[in-house]
Amino acid sequence: GLLLRPGVLLGEAHSTAPLMRGVFMLRQVLCGELAAPPTDIVNSRLDEVGELATQPARAQIEALTGEQPCSTCHSRINPLAFALEDFDALGRHRALERVFVDGEVVAEHPLDTAVELELDGAAVSVDSGAALAHAIANSEVGHACFAERVFEHTRIRRPTSAADHCLNRRVTRAMLDDGASLLDAFVVNVANDALFTRRLED
């Protein structure tokens, strides 16, 4: 249920900011590497697609990012973004997308949240934010990234050594195979740290 909380889904004013959601999911929830897009390419694509302000967000994003070089990264970002579109800018479930211009509703569109994405090297089809959260919760990559995030928050650093990665793999397998909880993952990370045996350097 963590992925569908308002703090994760909050957008900007009347916009759900779907691309920001997709980037957040890819980087923070699936631990995917993603470079920032070159500004000149973004600007040139905006000029090419023309006026799209009243179109559904999905149609706008597909027009902006459907061609190379944008599609290389957006083939990973967009499915995560589109699946979450059944939640509005405040994280509330919705059935319609309302398009606002200057604070006024200028169009309403039915939602299209059906997507196919890759998890654990296989294609997975989902049709809603809830289905996406369920698919990630049942994936190895989702558990592995979760274990890494717990490590970072308990150790206040990124995993760097072979021992760090070994610990994260053990936590991942424990959550996947044995149903270990967040509390279990936290305890394992703290209990295996030398936090209480260190002495300050002179």
PDB file of C-alpha atoms in Angstrom:
ATOM      1  CA  GLY A   1       0.000   0.000   0.000  1.00  0.00           C
ATOM      2  CA  LEU A   2       2.983   2.372   0.263  1.00  0.00           C
ATOM      3  CA  LEU A   3       2.967   3.233  -3.441  1.00  0.00           C
ATOM      4  CA  LEU A   4      -0.633   4.482  -3.421  1.00  0.00           C
ATOM      5  CA  ARG A   5      -0.329   6.885  -0.507  1.00  0.00           C
ATOM      6  CA  PRO A   6      -0.991  10.590  -1.235  1.00  0.00           C
ATOM      7  CA  GLY A   7       2.602  11.544  -0.353  1.00  0.00           C
ATOM      8  CA  VAL A   8       3.824   9.465  -3.311  1.00  0.00           C
ATOM      9  CA  LEU A   9       1.059  10.503  -5.717  1.00  0.00           C
ATOM     10  CA  LEU A  10       0.842  14.281  -5.106  1.00  0.00           C
ATOM     11  CA  GLY A  11       1.059  16.282  -8.322  1.00  0.00           C
ATOM     12  CA  GLU A  12       1.269  19.953  -9.207  1.00  0.00           C
ATOM     13  CA  ALA A  13      -1.908  22.081  -8.898  1.00  0.00           C
ATOM     14  CA  HIS A  14      -4.416  20.462 -11.324  1.00  0.00           C
ATOM     15  CA  SER A  15      -1.814  18.190 -12.957  1.00  0.00           C
ATOM     16  CA  THR A  16      -0.889  14.703 -11.799  1.00  0.00           C
ATOM     17  CA  ALA A  17       2.636  15.306 -13.160  1.00  0.00           C
ATOM     18  CA  PRO A  18       2.674  11.765 -14.587  1.00  0.00           C
ATOM     19  CA  LEU A  19       6.260  11.891 -15.845  1.00  0.00           C
ATOM     20  CA  MET A  20       7.512  12.887 -12.397  1.00  0.00           C
ATOM     21  CA  ARG A  21       5.579   9.958 -10.948  1.00  0.00           C
ATOM     22  CA  GLY A  22       7.113   7.623 -13.507  1.00  0.00           C
ATOM     23  CA  VAL A  23      10.632   8.890 -12.865  1.00  0.00           C
ATOM     24  CA  PHE A  24      10.114   8.558  -9.089  1.00  0.00           C
ATOM     25  CA  MET A  25       8.869   4.982  -9.464  1.00  0.00           C
ATOM     26  CA  LEU A  26      11.738   3.991 -11.746  1.00  0.00           C
ATOM     27  CA  ARG A  27      14.495   5.573  -9.653  1.00  0.00           C
ATOM     28  CA  GLN A  28      13.240   5.200  -6.085  1.00  0.00           C
ATOM     29  CA  VAL A  29      11.002   2.107  -6.187  1.00  0.00           C
ATOM     30  CA  LEU A  30      12.780  -0.005  -8.826  1.00  0.00           C
ATOM     31  CA  CYS A  31      16.299   1.460  -8.342  1.00  0.00           C
ATOM     32  CA  GLY A  32      16.608   2.109 -12.086  1.00  0.00           C
ATOM     33  CA  GLU A  33      19.411   4.273 -13.463  1.00  0.00           C
ATOM     34  CA  LEU A  34      18.185   7.244 -15.458  1.00  0.00           C
ATOM     35  CA  ALA A  35      20.072  10.183 -16.924  1.00  0.00           C
ATOM     36  CA  ALA A  36      18.583  13.683 -17.192  1.00  0.00           C
ATOM     37  CA  PRO A  37      17.310  14.481 -20.716  1.00  0.00           C
ATOM     38  CA  PRO A  38      19.216  17.094 -22.741  1.00  0.00           C
ATOM     39  CA  THR A  39      17.355  20.426 -22.623  1.00  0.00           C
ATOM     40  CA  ASP A  40      17.753  21.060 -26.354  1.00  0.00           C
ATOM     41  CA  ILE A  41      16.060  17.763 -27.242  1.00  0.00           C
ATOM     42  CA  VAL A  42      13.165  18.442 -24.854  1.00  0.00           C
ATOM     43  CA  ASN A  43      12.636  21.901 -26.345  1.00  0.00           C
ATOM     44  CA  SER A  44      12.791  20.634 -29.928  1.00  0.00           C
ATOM     45  CA  ARG A  45      10.183  17.951 -29.205  1.00  0.00           C
ATOM     46  CA  LEU A  46       7.866  20.529 -27.615  1.00  0.00           C
ATOM     47  CA  ASP A  47       8.132  22.619 -30.790  1.00  0.00           C
ATOM     48  CA  GLU A  48       7.436  19.638 -33.071  1.00  0.00           C
ATOM     49  CA  VAL A  49       4.254  18.311 -31.434  1.00  0.00           C
ATOM     50  CA  GLY A  50       2.361  21.615 -31.534  1.00  0.00           C
ATOM     51  CA  GLU A  51      -0.705  22.401 -29.429  1.00  0.00           C
ATOM     52  CA  LEU A  52      -1.740  19.496 -27.187  1.00  0.00           C
ATOM     53  CA  ALA A  53      -3.054  21.332 -24.126  1.00  0.00           C
ATOM     54  CA  THR A  54      -6.570  19.857 -24.226  1.00  0.00           C
ATOM     55  CA  GLN A  55      -5.521  16.294 -25.054  1.00  0.00           C
ATOM     56  CA  PRO A  56      -5.316  13.532 -22.411  1.00  0.00           C
ATOM     57  CA  ALA A  57      -1.996  13.468 -20.542  1.00  0.00           C
ATOM     58  CA  ARG A  58      -1.190  10.057 -22.023  1.00  0.00           C
ATOM     59  CA  ALA A  59      -1.665  11.334 -25.592  1.00  0.00           C
ATOM     60  CA  GLN A  60       0.490  14.379 -24.872  1.00  0.00           C
ATOM     61  CA  ILE A  61       3.296  12.307 -23.368  1.00  0.00           C
ATOM     62  CA  GLU A  62       3.220   9.707 -26.151  1.00  0.00           C
ATOM     63  CA  ALA A  63       3.443  12.485 -28.768  1.00  0.00           C
ATOM     64  CA  LEU A  64       6.368  14.089 -26.941  1.00  0.00           C
ATOM     65  CA  THR A  65       8.355  10.956 -26.134  1.00  0.00           C
ATOM     66  CA  GLY A  66       7.374   8.310 -28.688  1.00  0.00           C
ATOM     67  CA  GLU A  67      10.355   8.804 -31.002  1.00  0.00           C
ATOM     68  CA  GLN A  68      14.107   8.407 -30.589  1.00  0.00           C
ATOM     69  CA  PRO A  69      16.098   9.503 -28.693  1.00  0.00           C
ATOM     70  CA  CYS A  70      13.346  10.098 -26.110  1.00  0.00           C
ATOM     71  CA  SER A  71      11.769   6.646 -26.362  1.00  0.00           C
ATOM     72  CA  THR A  72      14.888   4.884 -25.034  1.00  0.00           C
ATOM     73  CA  CYS A  73      14.242   6.127 -21.501  1.00  0.00           C
ATOM     74  CA  HIS A  74      10.515   6.779 -21.804  1.00  0.00           C
ATOM     75  CA  SER A  75       9.772   3.179 -22.734  1.00  0.00           C
ATOM     76  CA  ARG A  76      10.647   2.508 -19.069  1.00  0.00           C
ATOM     77  CA  ILE A  77       9.160   5.681 -17.545  1.00  0.00           C
ATOM     78  CA  ASN A  78       5.837   5.977 -19.374  1.00  0.00           C
ATOM     79  CA  PRO A  79       4.209   2.659 -18.384  1.00  0.00           C
ATOM     80  CA  LEU A  80       4.802   3.461 -14.710  1.00  0.00           C
ATOM     81  CA  ALA A  81       3.351   6.943 -15.230  1.00  0.00           C
ATOM     82  CA  PHE A  82       0.261   5.849 -17.188  1.00  0.00           C
ATOM     83  CA  ALA A  83      -0.707   3.059 -14.780  1.00  0.00           C
ATOM     84  CA  LEU A  84      -0.989   5.587 -11.938  1.00  0.00           C
ATOM     85  CA  GLU A  85      -3.264   7.980 -13.831  1.00  0.00           C
ATOM     86  CA  ASP A  86      -6.369   6.620 -12.066  1.00  0.00           C
ATOM     87  CA  PHE A  87      -5.248   8.755  -9.101  1.00  0.00           C
ATOM     88  CA  ASP A  88      -5.583  12.535  -9.297  1.00  0.00           C
ATOM     89  CA  ALA A  89      -3.128  15.257  -8.226  1.00  0.00           C
ATOM     90  CA  LEU A  90      -4.185  14.819  -4.574  1.00  0.00           C
ATOM     91  CA  GLY A  91      -3.852  11.036  -4.644  1.00  0.00           C
ATOM     92  CA  ARG A  92      -7.632  10.439  -4.857  1.00  0.00           C
ATOM     93  CA  HIS A  93      -9.008   7.663  -7.052  1.00  0.00           C
ATOM     94  CA  ARG A  94     -10.719   8.961 -10.205  1.00  0.00           C
ATOM     95  CA  ALA A  95     -12.605   7.651 -13.221  1.00  0.00           C
ATOM     96  CA  LEU A  96     -12.143  10.662 -15.536  1.00  0.00           C
ATOM     97  CA  GLU A  97      -9.242  12.927 -16.421  1.00  0.00           C
ATOM     98  CA  ARG A  98     -10.207  16.592 -16.291  1.00  0.00           C
ATOM     99  CA  VAL A  99      -8.046  19.028 -18.263  1.00  0.00           C
ATOM    100  CA  PHE A 100      -7.670  22.489 -16.748  1.00  0.00           C
ATOM    101  CA  VAL A 101      -6.572  25.693 -18.470  1.00  0.00           C
ATOM    102  CA  ASP A 102      -6.240  28.783 -16.266  1.00  0.00           C
ATOM    103  CA  GLY A 103      -8.087  26.960 -13.486  1.00  0.00           C
ATOM    104  CA  GLU A 104     -11.091  26.089 -15.665  1.00  0.00           C
ATOM    105  CA  VAL A 105     -12.100  22.614 -16.858  1.00  0.00           C
ATOM    106  CA  VAL A 106     -11.840  22.655 -20.662  1.00  0.00           C
ATOM    107  CA  ALA A 107     -12.080  18.918 -21.404  1.00  0.00           C
ATOM    108  CA  GLU A 108     -12.798  15.534 -19.829  1.00  0.00           C
ATOM    109  CA  HIS A 109     -11.351  12.259 -21.045  1.00  0.00           C
ATOM    110  CA  PRO A 110     -11.807   8.584 -20.113  1.00  0.00           C
ATOM    111  CA  LEU A 111      -8.683   7.123 -18.549  1.00  0.00           C
ATOM    112  CA  ASP A 112      -6.422   4.628 -20.299  1.00  0.00           C
ATOM    113  CA  THR A 113      -4.230   3.022 -17.644  1.00  0.00           C
ATOM    114  CA  ALA A 114      -3.525  -0.300 -19.370  1.00  0.00           C
ATOM    115  CA  VAL A 115       0.212  -0.783 -19.902  1.00  0.00           C
ATOM    116  CA  GLU A 116       2.878  -3.430 -20.329  1.00  0.00           C
ATOM    117  CA  LEU A 117       6.159  -3.106 -18.457  1.00  0.00           C
ATOM    118  CA  GLU A 118       9.167  -5.272 -17.727  1.00  0.00           C
ATOM    119  CA  LEU A 119       9.733  -6.695 -14.237  1.00  0.00           C
ATOM    120  CA  ASP A 120      12.351  -9.339 -13.459  1.00  0.00           C
ATOM    121  CA  GLY A 121      13.101  -9.656 -17.172  1.00  0.00           C
ATOM    122  CA  ALA A 122       9.528 -10.538 -18.149  1.00  0.00           C
ATOM    123  CA  ALA A 123       6.648  -8.542 -19.637  1.00  0.00           C
ATOM    124  CA  VAL A 124       3.865  -7.786 -17.145  1.00  0.00           C
ATOM    125  CA  SER A 125       0.476  -6.276 -18.043  1.00  0.00           C
ATOM    126  CA  VAL A 126      -1.348  -4.038 -15.544  1.00  0.00           C
ATOM    127  CA  ASP A 127      -4.391  -1.790 -15.907  1.00  0.00           C
ATOM    128  CA  SER A 128      -4.408   0.410 -12.798  1.00  0.00           C
ATOM    129  CA  GLY A 129      -2.259   1.925 -10.081  1.00  0.00           C
ATOM    130  CA  ALA A 130      -3.350  -0.812  -7.685  1.00  0.00           C
ATOM    131  CA  ALA A 131      -2.373  -3.517 -10.186  1.00  0.00           C
ATOM    132  CA  LEU A 132       1.014  -1.833 -10.691  1.00  0.00           C
ATOM    133  CA  ALA A 133       1.654  -1.699  -6.938  1.00  0.00           C
ATOM    134  CA  HIS A 134       0.682  -5.387  -6.650  1.00  0.00           C
ATOM    135  CA  ALA A 135       2.987  -6.380  -9.524  1.00  0.00           C
ATOM    136  CA  ILE A 136       5.945  -4.513  -8.002  1.00  0.00           C
ATOM    137  CA  ALA A 137       5.202  -5.966  -4.558  1.00  0.00           C
ATOM    138  CA  ASN A 138       5.429  -9.456  -6.058  1.00  0.00           C
ATOM    139  CA  SER A 139       8.591  -8.825  -8.059  1.00  0.00           C
ATOM    140  CA  GLU A 140      12.176  -9.558  -7.088  1.00  0.00           C
ATOM    141  CA  VAL A 141      13.366  -6.178  -8.372  1.00  0.00           C
ATOM    142  CA  GLY A 142      10.805  -4.428  -6.157  1.00  0.00           C
ATOM    143  CA  HIS A 143      11.944  -6.324  -3.065  1.00  0.00           C
ATOM    144  CA  ALA A 144      15.624  -5.828  -3.918  1.00  0.00           C
ATOM    145  CA  CYS A 145      15.163  -2.069  -4.256  1.00  0.00           C
ATOM    146  CA  PHE A 146      13.129  -1.968  -1.042  1.00  0.00           C
ATOM    147  CA  ALA A 147      15.940  -3.789   0.785  1.00  0.00           C
ATOM    148  CA  GLU A 148      18.443  -1.277  -0.604  1.00  0.00           C
ATOM    149  CA  ARG A 149      16.329   1.680   0.526  1.00  0.00           C
ATOM    150  CA  VAL A 150      16.000   0.220   4.051  1.00  0.00           C
ATOM    151  CA  PHE A 151      19.781  -0.232   4.107  1.00  0.00           C
ATOM    152  CA  GLU A 152      20.333   3.395   3.069  1.00  0.00           C
ATOM    153  CA  HIS A 153      17.963   4.778   5.704  1.00  0.00           C
ATOM    154  CA  THR A 154      19.302   2.650   8.548  1.00  0.00           C
ATOM    155  CA  ARG A 155      23.018   2.997   7.682  1.00  0.00           C
ATOM    156  CA  ILE A 156      22.825   6.573   6.319  1.00  0.00           C
ATOM    157  CA  ARG A 157      24.887   5.532   3.281  1.00  0.00           C
ATOM    158  CA  ARG A 158      24.673   3.597   0.025  1.00  0.00           C
ATOM    159  CA  PRO A 159      25.673  -0.073  -0.070  1.00  0.00           C
ATOM    160  CA  THR A 160      29.217  -0.260  -1.400  1.00  0.00           C
ATOM    161  CA  SER A 161      30.968  -3.450  -0.244  1.00  0.00           C
ATOM    162  CA  ALA A 162      30.392  -7.098  -1.100  1.00  0.00           C
ATOM    163  CA  ALA A 163      29.132  -7.606   2.461  1.00  0.00           C
ATOM    164  CA  ASP A 164      26.559  -4.821   1.991  1.00  0.00           C
ATOM    165  CA  HIS A 165      25.212  -6.365  -1.196  1.00  0.00           C
ATOM    166  CA  CYS A 166      25.190  -9.829   0.388  1.00  0.00           C
ATOM    167  CA  LEU A 167      23.092  -8.497   3.274  1.00  0.00           C
ATOM    168  CA  ASN A 168      20.636  -6.880   0.871  1.00  0.00           C
ATOM    169  CA  ARG A 169      20.303 -10.121  -1.092  1.00  0.00           C
ATOM    170  CA  ARG A 170      19.534 -11.985   2.155  1.00  0.00           C
ATOM    171  CA  VAL A 171      16.875  -9.436   3.104  1.00  0.00           C
ATOM    172  CA  THR A 172      15.393  -9.614  -0.416  1.00  0.00           C
ATOM    173  CA  ARG A 173      15.135 -13.412  -0.296  1.00  0.00           C
ATOM    174  CA  ALA A 174      13.676 -13.302   3.215  1.00  0.00           C
ATOM    175  CA  MET A 175      10.920 -10.928   2.090  1.00  0.00           C
ATOM    176  CA  LEU A 176      10.197 -12.877  -1.099  1.00  0.00           C
ATOM    177  CA  ASP A 177      10.413 -16.438   0.212  1.00  0.00           C
ATOM    178  CA  ASP A 178       9.538 -16.126   3.893  1.00  0.00           C
ATOM    179  CA  GLY A 179       7.270 -13.080   3.961  1.00  0.00           C
ATOM    180  CA  ALA A 180       9.631 -11.017   6.130  1.00  0.00           C
ATOM    181  CA  SER A 181       8.225  -7.609   7.064  1.00  0.00           C
ATOM    182  CA  LEU A 182       9.602  -4.068   7.002  1.00  0.00           C
ATOM    183  CA  LEU A 183      10.333  -4.440  10.715  1.00  0.00           C
ATOM    184  CA  ASP A 184      12.304  -7.629  10.020  1.00  0.00           C
ATOM    185  CA  ALA A 185      14.326  -5.851   7.321  1.00  0.00           C
ATOM    186  CA  PHE A 186      15.012  -2.927   9.671  1.00  0.00           C
ATOM    187  CA  VAL A 187      16.108  -5.218  12.532  1.00  0.00           C
ATOM    188  CA  VAL A 188      18.413  -7.221  10.253  1.00  0.00           C
ATOM    189  CA  ASN A 189      20.103  -4.045   9.017  1.00  0.00           C
ATOM    190  CA  VAL A 190      20.589  -2.619  12.511  1.00  0.00           C
ATOM    191  CA  ALA A 191      21.515  -5.902  14.179  1.00  0.00           C
ATOM    192  CA  ASN A 192      24.194  -6.616  11.586  1.00  0.00           C
ATOM    193  CA  ASP A 193      25.772  -3.196  11.895  1.00  0.00           C
ATOM    194  CA  ALA A 194      28.621  -2.488  14.297  1.00  0.00           C
ATOM    195  CA  LEU A 195      26.713   0.561  15.522  1.00  0.00           C
ATOM    196  CA  PHE A 196      26.913  -0.348  19.212  1.00  0.00           C
ATOM    197  CA  THR A 197      30.492  -1.607  19.215  1.00  0.00           C
ATOM    198  CA  ARG A 198      32.218   1.356  17.609  1.00  0.00           C
ATOM    199  CA  ARG A 199      34.425   3.752  19.508  1.00  0.00           C
ATOM    200  CA  LEU A 200      35.126   7.333  18.552  1.00  0.00           C
ATOM    201  CA  GLU A 201      38.500   7.901  16.950  1.00  0.00           C
ATOM    202  CA  ASP A 202      40.960   9.905  19.092  1.00  0.00           C
TER     203      ASP A 202
END
